[in-house]
Tab-separated table of C-alpha atoms in Angstrom:
chain	number	residue	atom	x	y	z
A	254	ALA	CA	-22.349	68.805	-37.039
A	255	GLN	CA	-19.764	71.217	-35.762
A	256	LYS	CA	-16.200	71.680	-36.879
A	257	ILE	CA	-13.184	73.650	-35.687
A	258	THR	CA	-10.225	74.448	-37.932
A	259	GLN	CA	-6.872	75.528	-36.553
A	260	THR	CA	-4.498	76.063	-39.458
A	261	GLN	CA	-1.317	76.887	-37.542
A	262	PRO	CA	0.383	73.705	-36.342
A	263	GLY	CA	3.149	75.623	-34.563
A	264	MET	CA	4.151	79.165	-33.708
A	265	PHE	CA	7.138	80.878	-32.147
A	266	VAL	CA	6.824	84.097	-30.182
A	267	GLN	CA	9.337	86.253	-28.367
A	268	GLU	CA	8.872	86.687	-24.646
A	269	LYS	CA	6.802	89.783	-23.788
A	270	GLU	CA	5.298	89.997	-27.263
A	271	ALA	CA	1.724	89.211	-28.266
A	272	VAL	CA	0.640	86.228	-30.341
A	273	THR	CA	-2.596	85.479	-32.182
A	274	LEU	CA	-3.842	81.928	-32.633
A	275	ASP	CA	-6.330	81.392	-35.428
A	276	CYS	CA	-9.559	79.471	-35.106
A	277	THR	CA	-12.423	79.188	-37.546
A	278	TYR	CA	-15.574	77.212	-36.958
A	279	ASP	CA	-18.593	75.797	-38.689
A	280	THR	CA	-21.939	75.070	-37.093
A	281	SER	CA	-25.604	75.050	-38.006
A	282	ASP	CA	-26.731	75.828	-34.470
A	283	PRO	CA	-27.818	79.433	-33.867
A	284	SER	CA	-26.632	79.287	-30.245
A	285	TYR	CA	-23.149	78.051	-29.430
A	286	GLY	CA	-20.108	78.714	-27.302
A	287	LEU	CA	-16.464	78.945	-28.219
A	288	PHE	CA	-13.747	77.855	-25.823
A	289	TRP	CA	-9.978	77.930	-25.687
A	290	TYR	CA	-7.952	75.452	-23.692
A	291	LYS	CA	-4.230	75.239	-22.944
A	292	GLN	CA	-2.471	71.878	-22.713
A	293	PRO	CA	1.104	72.003	-21.405
A	294	SER	CA	3.481	69.112	-21.956
A	295	SER	CA	2.341	67.694	-18.626
A	296	GLY	CA	-0.981	66.908	-20.278
A	297	GLU	CA	-3.697	68.652	-18.293
A	298	MET	CA	-6.317	70.658	-20.195
A	299	ILE	CA	-6.667	74.132	-18.711
A	300	PHE	CA	-9.716	76.261	-19.517
A	301	LEU	CA	-8.709	79.761	-20.627
A	302	ILE	CA	-11.642	81.710	-22.032
A	303	TYR	CA	-15.236	81.442	-23.278
A	304	GLN	CA	-17.284	83.403	-25.828
A	305	GLY	CA	-21.012	82.933	-26.290
A	306	SER	CA	-22.433	83.364	-29.772
A	307	TYR	CA	-24.806	86.103	-28.610
A	308	ASP	CA	-22.240	87.983	-26.552
A	309	GLN	CA	-21.813	91.514	-27.872
A	310	GLN	CA	-18.429	92.098	-26.311
A	311	ASN	CA	-15.270	90.136	-26.994
A	312	ALA	CA	-14.280	88.026	-23.998
A	313	THR	CA	-11.167	88.873	-22.003
A	314	GLU	CA	-9.465	87.047	-19.129
A	315	GLY	CA	-6.264	88.617	-17.919
A	316	ARG	CA	-3.700	88.338	-20.711
A	317	TYR	CA	-6.105	86.360	-22.895
A	318	SER	CA	-8.616	87.921	-25.218
A	319	LEU	CA	-10.851	86.388	-27.825
A	320	ASN	CA	-11.290	88.203	-31.140
A	321	PHE	CA	-14.787	87.028	-32.101
A	322	GLN	CA	-15.911	87.785	-35.648
A	323	LYS	CA	-19.263	86.081	-36.031
A	324	ALA	CA	-19.814	86.862	-39.705
A	325	ARG	CA	-16.439	85.382	-40.557
A	326	LYS	CA	-16.946	82.479	-38.139
A	327	SER	CA	-13.646	83.096	-36.468
A	328	ALA	CA	-12.652	83.108	-32.799
A	329	ASN	CA	-8.958	83.932	-32.599
A	330	LEU	CA	-7.132	83.883	-29.282
A	331	VAL	CA	-4.735	86.703	-28.475
A	332	ILE	CA	-2.145	86.180	-25.763
A	333	SER	CA	-0.526	89.440	-24.733
A	334	ALA	CA	2.859	89.880	-23.034
A	335	SER	CA	3.890	86.246	-23.624
A	336	GLN	CA	5.668	84.424	-20.847
A	337	LEU	CA	7.855	81.316	-20.973
A	338	GLY	CA	5.113	79.439	-19.138
A	339	ASP	CA	2.762	80.062	-22.053
A	340	SER	CA	4.621	77.448	-24.105
A	341	ALA	CA	2.001	74.742	-24.674
A	342	MET	CA	-0.542	73.332	-27.102
A	343	TYR	CA	-3.658	75.475	-27.488
A	344	PHE	CA	-7.014	74.055	-28.530
A	345	CYS	CA	-10.057	75.876	-29.809
A	346	ALA	CA	-13.399	74.144	-29.204
A	347	ILE	CA	-17.064	74.699	-29.968
A	348	GLY	CA	-20.068	73.539	-28.002
A	349	SER	CA	-23.752	74.145	-28.577
A	350	ARG	CA	-27.032	73.101	-27.072
A	351	ASP	CA	-25.898	69.515	-27.321
A	352	TYR	CA	-23.113	70.451	-24.864
A	353	LYS	CA	-20.361	68.143	-26.199
A	354	LEU	CA	-17.237	69.940	-27.328
A	355	SER	CA	-15.656	69.555	-30.739
A	356	PHE	CA	-11.966	70.421	-30.708
A	357	GLY	CA	-9.561	71.566	-33.368
A	358	ALA	CA	-6.200	69.928	-34.009
A	359	GLY	CA	-4.410	72.467	-31.848
A	360	THR	CA	-1.557	74.951	-32.234
A	361	THR	CA	1.767	74.527	-30.477
A	362	VAL	CA	3.138	77.777	-29.083
A	363	THR	CA	6.808	78.090	-28.158
A	364	VAL	CA	7.865	81.225	-26.303
A	365	ARG	CA	11.497	82.215	-26.774
A	366	ALA	CA	13.484	84.106	-24.133
B	209	GLY	CA	-8.399	68.635	-4.127
B	210	ALA	CA	-11.060	70.742	-5.808
B	211	GLY	CA	-10.436	69.597	-9.367
B	212	VAL	CA	-11.485	66.615	-11.452
B	213	SER	CA	-9.623	63.516	-10.323
B	214	GLN	CA	-8.852	60.593	-12.630
B	215	THR	CA	-7.357	57.266	-11.679
B	216	PRO	CA	-5.151	55.574	-12.571
B	217	SER	CA	-2.903	58.142	-14.209
B	218	ASN	CA	-1.316	55.408	-16.291
B	219	LYS	CA	-2.517	51.952	-17.253
B	220	VAL	CA	-0.587	49.392	-19.237
B	221	THR	CA	-2.299	46.125	-20.110
B	222	GLU	CA	-2.287	43.386	-22.694
B	223	LYS	CA	-4.516	43.136	-25.712
B	224	GLY	CA	-7.772	41.417	-24.866
B	225	LYS	CA	-7.893	42.478	-21.219
B	226	TYR	CA	-10.643	44.449	-19.484
B	227	VAL	CA	-9.923	47.901	-18.032
B	228	GLU	CA	-11.782	50.385	-15.869
B	229	LEU	CA	-10.971	54.078	-15.729
B	230	ARG	CA	-12.357	56.195	-12.914
B	231	CYS	CA	-13.370	59.853	-12.817
B	232	ASP	CA	-14.305	61.873	-9.727
B	233	PRO	CA	-15.820	65.205	-10.868
B	234	ILE	CA	-15.814	68.577	-9.167
B	235	SER	CA	-18.295	68.612	-6.309
B	236	GLY	CA	-21.643	70.014	-7.398
B	237	HIS	CA	-21.047	69.529	-11.113
B	238	THR	CA	-23.997	67.686	-12.594
B	239	ALA	CA	-22.565	67.195	-16.074
B	240	LEU	CA	-19.737	64.737	-16.725
B	241	TYR	CA	-18.010	64.028	-20.012
B	242	TRP	CA	-15.499	61.497	-21.307
B	243	TYR	CA	-13.163	62.296	-24.193
B	244	ARG	CA	-10.339	60.380	-25.868
B	245	GLN	CA	-7.194	62.074	-27.099
B	246	SER	CA	-4.803	60.365	-29.485
B	247	LEU	CA	-1.252	61.604	-29.873
B	248	GLY	CA	-1.031	64.924	-31.676
B	249	GLN	CA	-4.790	65.390	-31.924
B	250	GLY	CA	-7.531	67.227	-30.100
B	251	PRO	CA	-9.832	65.378	-27.711
B	252	GLU	CA	-12.790	63.515	-29.204
B	253	PHE	CA	-16.115	63.205	-27.412
B	254	LEU	CA	-17.144	59.792	-26.137
B	255	ILE	CA	-20.094	60.123	-23.742
B	256	TYR	CA	-21.967	62.667	-21.635
B	257	PHE	CA	-23.835	62.201	-18.359
B	258	GLN	CA	-26.373	64.551	-16.835
B	259	GLY	CA	-26.857	63.210	-13.349
B	260	THR	CA	-26.936	59.428	-13.368
B	261	GLY	CA	-28.066	58.887	-16.942
B	262	ALA	CA	-26.053	58.825	-20.134
B	263	ALA	CA	-27.636	61.663	-22.103
B	264	ASP	CA	-25.482	61.063	-25.170
B	265	ASP	CA	-23.221	58.084	-25.868
B	266	SER	CA	-22.901	58.712	-29.588
B	267	GLY	CA	-19.125	59.056	-29.396
B	268	LEU	CA	-18.447	55.574	-28.027
B	269	PRO	CA	-16.596	53.808	-30.857
B	270	ASN	CA	-18.218	50.375	-30.431
B	271	ASP	CA	-19.942	48.115	-27.939
B	272	ARG	CA	-16.685	47.261	-26.181
B	273	PHE	CA	-16.904	50.660	-24.527
B	274	PHE	CA	-19.349	51.367	-21.719
B	275	ALA	CA	-19.604	53.962	-18.968
B	276	VAL	CA	-21.643	54.331	-15.799
B	277	ARG	CA	-22.351	56.981	-13.198
B	278	PRO	CA	-24.595	55.172	-10.717
B	279	GLU	CA	-24.907	57.858	-8.036
B	280	GLY	CA	-24.542	60.933	-10.185
B	281	SER	CA	-20.997	61.661	-9.071
B	282	VAL	CA	-18.114	59.263	-9.786
B	283	SER	CA	-18.051	57.723	-13.257
B	284	THR	CA	-16.288	54.651	-14.588
B	285	LEU	CA	-15.376	54.078	-18.218
B	286	LYS	CA	-15.117	50.383	-18.997
B	287	ILE	CA	-13.383	48.855	-22.000
B	288	GLN	CA	-13.740	45.161	-22.765
B	289	ARG	CA	-11.449	43.042	-24.953
B	290	THR	CA	-8.992	45.891	-25.367
B	291	GLU	CA	-7.253	46.399	-28.696
B	292	ARG	CA	-4.004	48.193	-29.507
B	293	GLY	CA	-6.014	50.936	-31.213
B	294	ASP	CA	-7.601	51.786	-27.854
B	295	SER	CA	-4.278	53.217	-26.690
B	296	ALA	CA	-4.805	56.915	-25.973
B	297	VAL	CA	-5.271	59.401	-23.175
B	298	TYR	CA	-8.785	59.237	-21.748
B	299	LEU	CA	-9.921	62.575	-20.376
B	300	CYS	CA	-12.805	63.238	-18.049
B	301	ALA	CA	-14.406	66.662	-17.634
B	302	SER	CA	-17.207	68.065	-15.518
B	303	SER	CA	-19.286	71.225	-15.589
B	304	LYS	CA	-22.393	72.833	-14.155
B	305	GLY	CA	-24.156	71.958	-17.408
B	306	GLY	CA	-25.182	73.741	-20.589
B	307	ASN	CA	-22.398	75.793	-22.064
B	308	GLN	CA	-20.627	76.302	-18.763
B	309	PRO	CA	-16.886	75.650	-19.149
B	310	GLN	CA	-15.841	72.039	-18.833
B	311	HIS	CA	-13.003	71.430	-16.412
B	312	PHE	CA	-10.741	68.513	-17.198
B	313	GLY	CA	-8.854	65.997	-15.138
B	314	ASP	CA	-5.246	65.087	-15.866
B	315	GLY	CA	-6.347	62.042	-17.851
B	316	THR	CA	-5.518	58.351	-17.848
B	317	ARG	CA	-2.841	57.295	-20.311
B	318	LEU	CA	-3.891	53.847	-21.528
B	319	SER	CA	-1.383	51.662	-23.331
B	320	ILE	CA	-2.425	48.342	-24.840
B	321	LEU	CA	0.495	46.035	-25.584
């Protein structure tokens, strides 16, 4: 069984500043992937970034970076230079060789002008 | 378009009725997934198809739920004798398989009166 824990229900960030969203996970599989998705109020789930459990480097995609600490079982998302359009719900998810994703409860991010 | 397409976007029906939800995945994606998202929660896995066959249906809540993918592309999620507790957003995702990122459709918001 796999589990994702997101302990921050909501966060506020000032425009142009960085924000870190926490994610911890639990799995017994030696090979797994960690994903972050963004869900705006319109409802669509947008894939942001992926980290494989054997990847040596932390993943980065534009303004998104994933701070992967395998020993601590954490996969925090960092959003740099926040924009108003970043206001949304953010979900951390884990998938392993059985492919199905297990999602956390999500963190709501509100960017203030 | 090039994304995952789900129809209808909204469905309102009475308790006890039968509903079908359709998903058209990204062209060339062999893996297709159905998830259910209740208000304020992360998506929960329902069923996974690799090609035409259901590789894992362990997330289906009971035998009122069934899904098919007869030609390995479009999938239909079928719910019989709907109950008010079935009200949720039903999300479909597709991928190239394995731990490749899953790309989601906009979902079908199902409301059972």
